[in-house]
PDB file of C-alpha atoms in Angstrom:
ATOM      1  CA  GLN A 679     -13.869 -23.619  -4.678  1.00  0.00           C
ATOM      2  CA  LYS A 680     -11.185 -21.880  -6.702  1.00  0.00           C
ATOM      3  CA  GLU A 681      -8.200 -21.014  -4.568  1.00  0.00           C
ATOM      4  CA  VAL A 682      -4.994 -19.098  -5.045  1.00  0.00           C
ATOM      5  CA  GLU A 683      -2.276 -19.556  -2.445  1.00  0.00           C
ATOM      6  CA  GLN A 684       0.648 -17.296  -1.661  1.00  0.00           C
ATOM      7  CA  ASN A 685       3.080 -17.087   1.238  1.00  0.00           C
ATOM      8  CA  SER A 686       2.060 -14.053   3.262  1.00  0.00           C
ATOM      9  CA  GLY A 687       5.638 -13.103   4.060  1.00  0.00           C
ATOM     10  CA  PRO A 688       7.099 -10.768   4.860  1.00  0.00           C
ATOM     11  CA  LEU A 689       9.817 -11.594   2.398  1.00  0.00           C
ATOM     12  CA  SER A 690      12.878  -9.503   3.107  1.00  0.00           C
ATOM     13  CA  VAL A 691      15.632  -9.089   0.526  1.00  0.00           C
ATOM     14  CA  PRO A 692      18.603  -6.709   0.410  1.00  0.00           C
ATOM     15  CA  GLU A 693      18.690  -3.944  -2.161  1.00  0.00           C
ATOM     16  CA  GLY A 694      20.049  -5.207  -5.488  1.00  0.00           C
ATOM     17  CA  ALA A 695      19.081  -8.839  -4.859  1.00  0.00           C
ATOM     18  CA  ILE A 696      16.519 -10.949  -6.708  1.00  0.00           C
ATOM     19  CA  ALA A 697      13.130 -11.259  -5.037  1.00  0.00           C
ATOM     20  CA  SER A 698      11.204 -14.440  -5.842  1.00  0.00           C
ATOM     21  CA  LEU A 699       7.439 -14.544  -5.243  1.00  0.00           C
ATOM     22  CA  ASN A 700       5.416 -17.713  -5.672  1.00  0.00           C
ATOM     23  CA  CYS A 701       1.785 -18.603  -6.228  1.00  0.00           C
ATOM     24  CA  THR A 702      -0.169 -21.833  -6.682  1.00  0.00           C
ATOM     25  CA  TYR A 703      -3.739 -22.204  -7.904  1.00  0.00           C
ATOM     26  CA  SER A 704      -6.324 -24.944  -7.651  1.00  0.00           C
ATOM     27  CA  ASP A 705      -8.404 -24.567 -10.833  1.00  0.00           C
ATOM     28  CA  ARG A 706      -6.681 -26.536 -13.574  1.00  0.00           C
ATOM     29  CA  GLY A 707      -8.848 -24.775 -16.180  1.00  0.00           C
ATOM     30  CA  SER A 708      -7.329 -21.370 -15.396  1.00  0.00           C
ATOM     31  CA  GLN A 709      -5.926 -19.652 -18.464  1.00  0.00           C
ATOM     32  CA  SER A 710      -4.817 -16.166 -17.466  1.00  0.00           C
ATOM     33  CA  PHE A 711      -2.469 -15.134 -14.690  1.00  0.00           C
ATOM     34  CA  PHE A 712      -1.635 -11.723 -13.320  1.00  0.00           C
ATOM     35  CA  TRP A 713       0.618 -10.060 -10.813  1.00  0.00           C
ATOM     36  CA  TYR A 714      -0.537  -6.878  -9.127  1.00  0.00           C
ATOM     37  CA  ARG A 715       1.479  -4.636  -6.841  1.00  0.00           C
ATOM     38  CA  GLN A 716      -0.333  -2.907  -3.972  1.00  0.00           C
ATOM     39  CA  TYR A 717       1.281  -0.258  -1.825  1.00  0.00           C
ATOM     40  CA  SER A 718      -0.165   0.233   1.634  1.00  0.00           C
ATOM     41  CA  GLY A 719      -3.424   2.158   1.467  1.00  0.00           C
ATOM     42  CA  LYS A 720      -3.447   2.180  -2.335  1.00  0.00           C
ATOM     43  CA  SER A 721      -5.182   0.202  -5.061  1.00  0.00           C
ATOM     44  CA  PRO A 722      -3.738  -2.804  -6.948  1.00  0.00           C
ATOM     45  CA  GLU A 723      -1.611  -1.928  -9.957  1.00  0.00           C
ATOM     46  CA  LEU A 724      -1.199  -4.446 -12.778  1.00  0.00           C
ATOM     47  CA  ILE A 725       2.474  -5.161 -13.390  1.00  0.00           C
ATOM     48  CA  MET A 726       2.543  -8.459 -15.323  1.00  0.00           C
ATOM     49  CA  SER A 727       0.205 -10.777 -17.181  1.00  0.00           C
ATOM     50  CA  ILE A 728       1.099 -14.224 -18.527  1.00  0.00           C
ATOM     51  CA  TYR A 729      -0.965 -16.711 -20.500  1.00  0.00           C
ATOM     52  CA  SER A 730       1.464 -19.371 -21.803  1.00  0.00           C
ATOM     53  CA  ASN A 731       3.875 -21.738 -20.119  1.00  0.00           C
ATOM     54  CA  GLY A 732       7.377 -20.374 -19.770  1.00  0.00           C
ATOM     55  CA  ASP A 733       8.880 -17.013 -18.941  1.00  0.00           C
ATOM     56  CA  LYS A 734       7.786 -13.495 -19.778  1.00  0.00           C
ATOM     57  CA  GLU A 735      10.129 -10.604 -19.114  1.00  0.00           C
ATOM     58  CA  ASP A 736       9.326  -6.911 -18.742  1.00  0.00           C
ATOM     59  CA  GLY A 737      12.152  -4.738 -17.483  1.00  0.00           C
ATOM     60  CA  ARG A 738      13.244  -5.966 -14.052  1.00  0.00           C
ATOM     61  CA  PHE A 739      10.215  -8.267 -13.781  1.00  0.00           C
ATOM     62  CA  THR A 740       9.962 -11.853 -15.028  1.00  0.00           C
ATOM     63  CA  ALA A 741       6.799 -13.902 -14.694  1.00  0.00           C
ATOM     64  CA  GLN A 742       7.032 -17.681 -14.924  1.00  0.00           C
ATOM     65  CA  LEU A 743       4.126 -20.042 -15.542  1.00  0.00           C
ATOM     66  CA  ASN A 744       3.943 -23.821 -15.245  1.00  0.00           C
ATOM     67  CA  LYS A 745       0.387 -25.003 -15.885  1.00  0.00           C
ATOM     68  CA  ALA A 746       1.213 -28.657 -15.268  1.00  0.00           C
ATOM     69  CA  SER A 747       2.347 -27.793 -11.738  1.00  0.00           C
ATOM     70  CA  GLN A 748      -0.316 -25.065 -11.366  1.00  0.00           C
ATOM     71  CA  TYR A 749       2.404 -22.650 -10.349  1.00  0.00           C
ATOM     72  CA  VAL A 750       3.117 -19.008 -11.161  1.00  0.00           C
ATOM     73  CA  SER A 751       6.052 -16.959  -9.968  1.00  0.00           C
ATOM     74  CA  LEU A 752       7.340 -13.411 -10.197  1.00  0.00           C
ATOM     75  CA  LEU A 753      11.032 -12.541 -10.108  1.00  0.00           C
ATOM     76  CA  ILE A 754      12.146  -8.998  -9.420  1.00  0.00           C
ATOM     77  CA  ARG A 755      15.766  -8.371 -10.357  1.00  0.00           C
ATOM     78  CA  ASP A 756      17.897  -5.620  -8.817  1.00  0.00           C
ATOM     79  CA  SER A 757      15.289  -5.063  -6.102  1.00  0.00           C
ATOM     80  CA  GLN A 758      14.851  -1.489  -4.957  1.00  0.00           C
ATOM     81  CA  PRO A 759      13.366  -0.105  -1.711  1.00  0.00           C
ATOM     82  CA  SER A 760      10.548   1.297  -3.877  1.00  0.00           C
ATOM     83  CA  ASP A 761       9.585  -2.313  -4.716  1.00  0.00           C
ATOM     84  CA  SER A 762       8.529  -2.793  -1.083  1.00  0.00           C
ATOM     85  CA  ALA A 763       4.811  -3.555  -1.349  1.00  0.00           C
ATOM     86  CA  THR A 764       2.334  -6.416  -1.265  1.00  0.00           C
ATOM     87  CA  TYR A 765       2.284  -8.497  -4.449  1.00  0.00           C
ATOM     88  CA  LEU A 766      -1.012 -10.097  -5.370  1.00  0.00           C
ATOM     89  CA  CYS A 767      -1.300 -13.113  -7.620  1.00  0.00           C
ATOM     90  CA  ALA A 768      -4.589 -13.278  -9.571  1.00  0.00           C
ATOM     91  CA  VAL A 769      -5.985 -16.064 -11.704  1.00  0.00           C
ATOM     92  CA  LYS A 770      -8.775 -16.104 -14.277  1.00  0.00           C
ATOM     93  CA  GLY A 771     -10.809 -18.923 -15.794  1.00  0.00           C
ATOM     94  CA  PRO A 772     -11.040 -19.755 -19.477  1.00  0.00           C
ATOM     95  CA  ALA A 773     -14.227 -17.877 -20.358  1.00  0.00           C
ATOM     96  CA  GLY A 774     -13.665 -14.342 -21.700  1.00  0.00           C
ATOM     97  CA  ASN A 775     -14.332 -11.550 -19.238  1.00  0.00           C
ATOM     98  CA  THR A 776     -14.607 -13.270 -15.871  1.00  0.00           C
ATOM     99  CA  PRO A 777     -13.732 -12.216 -12.348  1.00  0.00           C
ATOM    100  CA  LEU A 778     -10.245 -12.567 -10.938  1.00  0.00           C
ATOM    101  CA  VAL A 779      -9.503 -14.863  -8.017  1.00  0.00           C
ATOM    102  CA  PHE A 780      -6.812 -13.321  -5.843  1.00  0.00           C
ATOM    103  CA  GLY A 781      -4.334 -14.740  -3.403  1.00  0.00           C
ATOM    104  CA  LYS A 782      -3.925 -12.905  -0.105  1.00  0.00           C
ATOM    105  CA  GLY A 783      -0.642 -11.453  -1.272  1.00  0.00           C
ATOM    106  CA  THR A 784       3.012 -11.605  -0.279  1.00  0.00           C
ATOM    107  CA  ARG A 785       4.493  -8.640   1.534  1.00  0.00           C
ATOM    108  CA  LEU A 786       7.943  -7.778   0.150  1.00  0.00           C
ATOM    109  CA  SER A 787      10.401  -5.642   2.039  1.00  0.00           C
ATOM    110  CA  VAL A 788      13.574  -4.491   0.248  1.00  0.00           C
ATOM    111  CA  ILE A 789      16.214  -3.411   2.745  1.00  0.00           C
ATOM    112  CA  ALA A 790      18.559  -0.598   1.711  1.00  0.00           C
TER     113      ALA A 790
ATOM    114  CA  ASN B1258      -6.192   9.271 -20.519  1.00  0.00           C
ATOM    115  CA  ALA B1259      -8.350   8.979 -17.425  1.00  0.00           C
ATOM    116  CA  GLY B1260      -8.210   5.711 -15.525  1.00  0.00           C
ATOM    117  CA  VAL B1261     -10.962   4.174 -13.439  1.00  0.00           C
ATOM    118  CA  MET B1262     -12.523   6.777 -11.187  1.00  0.00           C
ATOM    119  CA  GLN B1263     -14.237   6.091  -7.900  1.00  0.00           C
ATOM    120  CA  ASN B1264     -15.974   8.374  -5.481  1.00  0.00           C
ATOM    121  CA  PRO B1265     -16.108   9.123  -2.735  1.00  0.00           C
ATOM    122  CA  ARG B1266     -12.600   8.084  -1.729  1.00  0.00           C
ATOM    123  CA  HIS B1267     -13.602   7.926   1.923  1.00  0.00           C
ATOM    124  CA  LEU B1268     -17.098   7.405   3.293  1.00  0.00           C
ATOM    125  CA  VAL B1269     -18.202   7.334   6.912  1.00  0.00           C
ATOM    126  CA  ARG B1270     -21.618   6.009   7.810  1.00  0.00           C
ATOM    127  CA  ARG B1271     -23.421   5.155  11.027  1.00  0.00           C
ATOM    128  CA  ARG B1272     -24.944   1.729  11.478  1.00  0.00           C
ATOM    129  CA  GLY B1273     -28.255   1.484   9.662  1.00  0.00           C
ATOM    130  CA  GLN B1274     -27.497   4.165   7.074  1.00  0.00           C
ATOM    131  CA  GLU B1275     -27.054   3.606   3.355  1.00  0.00           C
ATOM    132  CA  ALA B1276     -23.740   3.710   1.516  1.00  0.00           C
ATOM    133  CA  ARG B1277     -23.586   4.502  -2.181  1.00  0.00           C
ATOM    134  CA  LEU B1278     -20.307   3.962  -4.011  1.00  0.00           C
ATOM    135  CA  ARG B1279     -19.722   5.128  -7.573  1.00  0.00           C
ATOM    136  CA  CYS B1280     -17.375   3.893 -10.290  1.00  0.00           C
ATOM    137  CA  SER B1281     -16.666   5.338 -13.730  1.00  0.00           C
ATOM    138  CA  PRO B1282     -14.697   2.861 -15.866  1.00  0.00           C
ATOM    139  CA  VAL B1283     -11.932   3.705 -18.291  1.00  0.00           C
ATOM    140  CA  LYS B1284     -13.427   5.267 -21.437  1.00  0.00           C
ATOM    141  CA  GLY B1285     -14.251   2.451 -23.845  1.00  0.00           C
ATOM    142  CA  HIS B1286     -14.356  -0.233 -21.149  1.00  0.00           C
ATOM    143  CA  SER B1287     -17.737  -1.905 -20.980  1.00  0.00           C
ATOM    144  CA  HIS B1288     -17.034  -4.389 -18.177  1.00  0.00           C
ATOM    145  CA  VAL B1289     -17.045  -3.404 -14.515  1.00  0.00           C
ATOM    146  CA  TYR B1290     -16.122  -5.520 -11.520  1.00  0.00           C
ATOM    147  CA  TRP B1291     -16.492  -4.725  -7.832  1.00  0.00           C
ATOM    148  CA  TYR B1292     -14.143  -6.228  -5.244  1.00  0.00           C
ATOM    149  CA  ARG B1293     -13.981  -5.853  -1.467  1.00  0.00           C
ATOM    150  CA  GLN B1294     -10.813  -5.933   0.623  1.00  0.00           C
ATOM    151  CA  LEU B1295     -11.107  -6.392   4.361  1.00  0.00           C
ATOM    152  CA  PRO B1296      -8.149  -5.439   6.590  1.00  0.00           C
ATOM    153  CA  GLU B1297      -5.355  -8.029   6.265  1.00  0.00           C
ATOM    154  CA  GLU B1298      -7.448  -9.985   3.752  1.00  0.00           C
ATOM    155  CA  GLY B1299      -7.186 -10.521   0.032  1.00  0.00           C
ATOM    156  CA  LEU B1300      -9.424  -9.010  -2.594  1.00  0.00           C
ATOM    157  CA  LYS B1301     -12.770 -10.785  -2.908  1.00  0.00           C
ATOM    158  CA  PHE B1302     -14.937 -10.589  -5.992  1.00  0.00           C
ATOM    159  CA  MET B1303     -18.441  -9.235  -5.451  1.00  0.00           C
ATOM    160  CA  VAL B1304     -20.177  -8.527  -8.759  1.00  0.00           C
ATOM    161  CA  TYR B1305     -19.502  -8.246 -12.493  1.00  0.00           C
ATOM    162  CA  LEU B1306     -21.604  -5.960 -14.700  1.00  0.00           C
ATOM    163  CA  GLN B1307     -21.858  -4.854 -18.262  1.00  0.00           C
ATOM    164  CA  LYS B1308     -23.978  -1.919 -19.356  1.00  0.00           C
ATOM    165  CA  GLU B1309     -27.519  -2.469 -17.977  1.00  0.00           C
ATOM    166  CA  ASN B1310     -26.768  -6.111 -17.103  1.00  0.00           C
ATOM    167  CA  ILE B1311     -25.542  -7.999 -14.069  1.00  0.00           C
ATOM    168  CA  ILE B1312     -23.427 -10.851 -15.421  1.00  0.00           C
ATOM    169  CA  ASP B1313     -22.244 -12.493 -12.200  1.00  0.00           C
ATOM    170  CA  GLU B1314     -23.233 -11.542  -8.659  1.00  0.00           C
ATOM    171  CA  SER B1315     -22.083 -14.742  -6.984  1.00  0.00           C
ATOM    172  CA  GLY B1316     -19.754 -12.899  -4.605  1.00  0.00           C
ATOM    173  CA  MET B1317     -22.261 -10.360  -3.380  1.00  0.00           C
ATOM    174  CA  PRO B1318     -24.240 -10.920  -0.154  1.00  0.00           C
ATOM    175  CA  LYS B1319     -27.880 -11.648  -0.960  1.00  0.00           C
ATOM    176  CA  GLU B1320     -29.224  -9.050   1.442  1.00  0.00           C
ATOM    177  CA  ARG B1321     -28.549  -5.319   1.710  1.00  0.00           C
ATOM    178  CA  PHE B1322     -26.164  -5.203  -1.281  1.00  0.00           C
ATOM    179  CA  SER B1323     -27.079  -4.261  -4.835  1.00  0.00           C
ATOM    180  CA  ALA B1324     -25.253  -3.043  -7.913  1.00  0.00           C
ATOM    181  CA  GLU B1325     -26.131  -1.442 -11.194  1.00  0.00           C
ATOM    182  CA  PHE B1326     -24.405  -0.134 -14.305  1.00  0.00           C
ATOM    183  CA  PRO B1327     -26.937   2.010 -16.163  1.00  0.00           C
ATOM    184  CA  LYS B1328     -26.787   2.940 -19.820  1.00  0.00           C
ATOM    185  CA  GLU B1329     -25.706   6.424 -18.849  1.00  0.00           C
ATOM    186  CA  GLY B1330     -23.585   7.275 -15.832  1.00  0.00           C
ATOM    187  CA  PRO B1331     -21.357   5.392 -13.424  1.00  0.00           C
ATOM    188  CA  SER B1332     -21.747   1.983 -11.888  1.00  0.00           C
ATOM    189  CA  ILE B1333     -23.213   2.133  -8.387  1.00  0.00           C
ATOM    190  CA  LEU B1334     -22.661  -0.277  -5.500  1.00  0.00           C
ATOM    191  CA  ARG B1335     -25.311   0.270  -2.863  1.00  0.00           C
ATOM    192  CA  ILE B1336     -25.209  -1.050   0.679  1.00  0.00           C
ATOM    193  CA  GLN B1337     -28.361  -0.616   2.710  1.00  0.00           C
ATOM    194  CA  GLN B1338     -28.515  -0.626   6.526  1.00  0.00           C
ATOM    195  CA  VAL B1339     -24.757  -0.807   6.906  1.00  0.00           C
ATOM    196  CA  VAL B1340     -23.191  -2.754   9.772  1.00  0.00           C
ATOM    197  CA  ARG B1341     -19.685  -2.516  11.241  1.00  0.00           C
ATOM    198  CA  GLY B1342     -18.631  -5.626   9.303  1.00  0.00           C
ATOM    199  CA  ASP B1343     -19.153  -3.706   6.049  1.00  0.00           C
ATOM    200  CA  SER B1344     -16.139  -1.510   6.874  1.00  0.00           C
ATOM    201  CA  ALA B1345     -13.637  -2.262   4.123  1.00  0.00           C
ATOM    202  CA  ALA B1346     -12.010  -0.911   0.978  1.00  0.00           C
ATOM    203  CA  TYR B1347     -14.227  -1.346  -2.074  1.00  0.00           C
ATOM    204  CA  PHE B1348     -12.447  -1.411  -5.401  1.00  0.00           C
ATOM    205  CA  CYS B1349     -13.877  -1.159  -8.862  1.00  0.00           C
ATOM    206  CA  ALA B1350     -12.016  -2.527 -11.876  1.00  0.00           C
ATOM    207  CA  SER B1351     -12.794  -2.255 -15.573  1.00  0.00           C
ATOM    208  CA  SER B1352     -11.753  -4.073 -18.714  1.00  0.00           C
ATOM    209  CA  PRO B1353     -12.479  -3.637 -22.407  1.00  0.00           C
ATOM    210  CA  PRO B1354     -14.433  -6.257 -24.352  1.00  0.00           C
ATOM    211  CA  ARG B1355     -12.561  -9.508 -25.048  1.00  0.00           C
ATOM    212  CA  ASN B1356      -9.592  -8.485 -22.930  1.00  0.00           C
ATOM    213  CA  ASN B1357      -8.399 -10.275 -19.832  1.00  0.00           C
ATOM    214  CA  GLU B1358      -6.679  -7.401 -18.071  1.00  0.00           C
ATOM    215  CA  GLN B1359      -8.516  -5.509 -15.354  1.00  0.00           C
ATOM    216  CA  PHE B1360      -7.504  -2.050 -14.175  1.00  0.00           C
ATOM    217  CA  PHE B1361      -8.396  -0.855 -10.725  1.00  0.00           C
ATOM    218  CA  GLY B1362      -9.691   2.440  -9.456  1.00  0.00           C
ATOM    219  CA  PRO B1363      -8.356   4.103  -6.292  1.00  0.00           C
ATOM    220  CA  GLY B1364     -11.058   2.537  -4.129  1.00  0.00           C
ATOM    221  CA  THR B1365     -13.599   3.783  -1.621  1.00  0.00           C
ATOM    222  CA  ARG B1366     -12.758   3.234   2.027  1.00  0.00           C
ATOM    223  CA  LEU B1367     -15.976   2.735   3.942  1.00  0.00           C
ATOM    224  CA  THR B1368     -16.001   3.141   7.707  1.00  0.00           C
ATOM    225  CA  VAL B1369     -19.134   2.220   9.643  1.00  0.00           C
ATOM    226  CA  LEU B1370     -19.349   3.744  13.108  1.00  0.00           C
TER     227      LEU B1370
END
């Protein structure tokens, strides 16, 4: 049973701070990792993908991957109230186009 | 550049009726995935299709649920004899060949009375 675990939150951070979201996964063969943002009542929006160990930066977002520890994280710098949403971690196996396994998501609240 | 389209956006059915959900993938995307999200739950995979083929239906209940992606037209997720437990948001995602990233449509929110 492939599992993806996230703290449900809510995680509250003040505006301008760094928000740190964490995710662990059980399938050691996983090769692709994604972070989606989902506002209440809306659909998931892809914000980051990462495939190799280390850091990947895109604007205020940094994804970090450690395959040995089976751990993925997302850092959001200079957090804004508009970042308040649920962040979903998703993991994919090694074979080409395969389904995503999602965590239940972490609810982030950025306080102005 | 149109994204994934789903309709209807909201669907209300009475117990025992049929629900038919439609998904048009991004132009050029040949892979379609259906996911279900129950209130306060994560997204759960249901079925993965390519044109005219079901590739993986391991997440779809064996009874009452079916899916297709015909050569022409949208992908259809069909739920027969709906029950209250089928009330959920159903999301479709698409990806191009040999690409890992999946892009989601706006979803269909099904309510069973």
